């Protein structure tokens, strides 16, 4: 396999599209011992000695300190929470503890559950609790589970509004695990910060006070982000003691077609060809695209390039697929049956696929943190691996191609959230009032409690009686508060006979499944015949596949005011409303 990679690299190095090839030497592991020995049964389940950052994180968690582990991919971050959680749930005397494990996607939560079940710890009852869990399994989980894997959306709309059914679980909640911290940025992270405040409030109501354990790819100021999310002091563990195999990273700029305009060959086409070449040379490969449509097009292109014998081993993976379709793809990829997968950032996260030899990035993903997270999907088994960044025509992509050293020397960005965003705070105060009436004591969770309550009272959503603020609606407000966009509602995509094809969230529906649109799903084209806004269904029928559709959109940006400004180099930086 290594000889084949050398041959492939020799071919790439002869191509003028190869701008730069960076080589990272392998490194050995650094080990450390825990301050106090583990229970023998738990110690026997460990794969070997603990790496230095694992021992540091576990010692902090056992001491009741909230911690964030921000180290590279394949650095064993999962063990940093599995050990303290396993110890608390399985081996501690007294009332049994519980743990809540949050991942940003369903796929990652299910992957973590599989890894947890492989430990086979006594007394541990673990399960997934998400939108794919049916009613009977949810009821069983509430009564029996002591380790629950879920996502922020489900905690927000499926657990907290119904906390009475979780009273025992919340009263014993010892640890809250939040994986892939670096994804909790921007508006999504701001919403999650409010969800965690509501969670801590309900735990306190039932007598619980959980410790928070965060796992993250390498980002700037991880402790600052973690503290903004959970509202308590967090210690950062960033000195990575894990071993690593040799890694190669190539920068690939598609051929220039027109010097005057700067037009280049399609990055999608170049990515398709690279994926096909890697698969043909025997390397299991994962490619990342920045949009769902690009994922479908690149996967189809790679299958065509690879030829009939290998086409069936290449597929796509993205949001909007049915749960069964996602599980099948994950299983086929983990088993090695699939040799190439083209995905959105849904597979950027820490799903454990140890055999991947190469990753191809179809365009710069927007942040250095995401770039290294995606590139790190390959070589998790510490084998020699290759990552390729294929540049798009975007100016940032082209700037990185002109300055290769920036890719390998620039520090990862700090992820930013704003827990004080009034639009976010007011929405979650309404949710919190439904869960338990708000009182002056709740300023422990919200600094701007009074302002928020006044706003909601003026909006006729809260009523104040005897010093408490009560929710006035007839049903829970949480389902109408989307954490990732303006709405949490989905549109179903179905054939005229009712068979479900896929789903799309409301924010994408009017550009993806409008009447006349061609919708691609696992390489199959569907024509949208009707979009039912009342029932939120896009009715589709098979299309010929000889055409695609692209929505046209317009953006109008106006500066409404200029509050502050200051010089930055040769330019001025302005703060205001647009």
mmCIF file of C-alpha atoms in Angstrom, residues 73 182 217 249 286-290 343-349 356 358-378 386-389:
data_model
loop_
_atom_site.group_PDB
_atom_site.id
_atom_site.type_symbol
_atom_site.label_atom_id
_atom_site.label_comp_id
_atom_site.label_asym_id
_atom_site.label_seq_id
_atom_site.Cartn_x
_atom_site.Cartn_y
_atom_site.Cartn_z
ATOM 1 C CA UNK A 73 -7.645 14.023 15.464
ATOM 2 C CA UNK A 182 -15.319 23.691 17.719
ATOM 3 C CA UNK A 217 -10.333 19.854 17.474
ATOM 4 C CA UNK A 249 -0.550 17.427 2.645
ATOM 5 C CA UNK A 286 -13.011 10.533 1.962
ATOM 6 C CA UNK A 287 -13.752 13.783 0.119
ATOM 7 C CA UNK A 288 -15.400 16.861 1.622
ATOM 8 C CA UNK A 289 -17.570 19.313 -0.287
ATOM 9 C CA UNK A 290 -19.026 22.611 0.891
ATOM 10 C CA UNK A 343 -19.522 14.036 2.088
ATOM 11 C CA UNK A 344 -20.473 17.379 3.516
ATOM 12 C CA UNK A 345 -19.136 18.384 6.934
ATOM 13 C CA UNK A 346 -21.506 15.739 8.362
ATOM 14 C CA UNK A 347 -18.493 13.377 8.265
ATOM 15 C CA UNK A 348 -15.976 16.037 9.332
ATOM 16 C CA UNK A 349 -16.683 15.137 12.927
ATOM 17 C CA UNK A 356 -8.969 5.921 5.774
ATOM 18 C CA UNK A 358 -6.613 9.861 2.108
ATOM 19 C CA UNK A 359 -8.836 12.937 2.327
ATOM 20 C CA UNK A 360 -9.604 15.368 -0.489
ATOM 21 C CA UNK A 361 -11.038 18.786 0.371
ATOM 22 C CA UNK A 362 -13.098 20.346 -2.435
ATOM 23 C CA UNK A 363 -12.366 23.963 -1.563
ATOM 24 C CA UNK A 364 -11.134 25.624 1.629
ATOM 25 C CA UNK A 365 -13.779 24.850 4.305
ATOM 26 C CA UNK A 366 -13.725 28.379 5.749
ATOM 27 C CA UNK A 367 -11.565 28.017 8.854
ATOM 28 C CA UNK A 368 -8.174 26.511 9.589
ATOM 29 C CA UNK A 369 -9.769 24.513 12.419
ATOM 30 C CA UNK A 370 -12.166 22.815 9.967
ATOM 31 C CA UNK A 371 -9.379 22.275 7.429
ATOM 32 C CA UNK A 372 -7.264 20.325 9.921
ATOM 33 C CA UNK A 373 -10.281 18.495 11.276
ATOM 34 C CA UNK A 374 -11.252 17.311 7.797
ATOM 35 C CA UNK A 375 -7.684 16.473 6.773
ATOM 36 C CA UNK A 376 -7.238 14.546 10.014
ATOM 37 C CA UNK A 377 -9.943 12.039 9.073
ATOM 38 C CA UNK A 378 -7.185 10.138 7.227
ATOM 39 C CA UNK A 386 -2.422 11.935 2.352
ATOM 40 C CA UNK A 387 -4.621 15.048 2.403
ATOM 41 C CA UNK A 388 -5.252 17.236 -0.647
ATOM 42 C CA UNK A 389 -6.781 20.730 -0.637
#
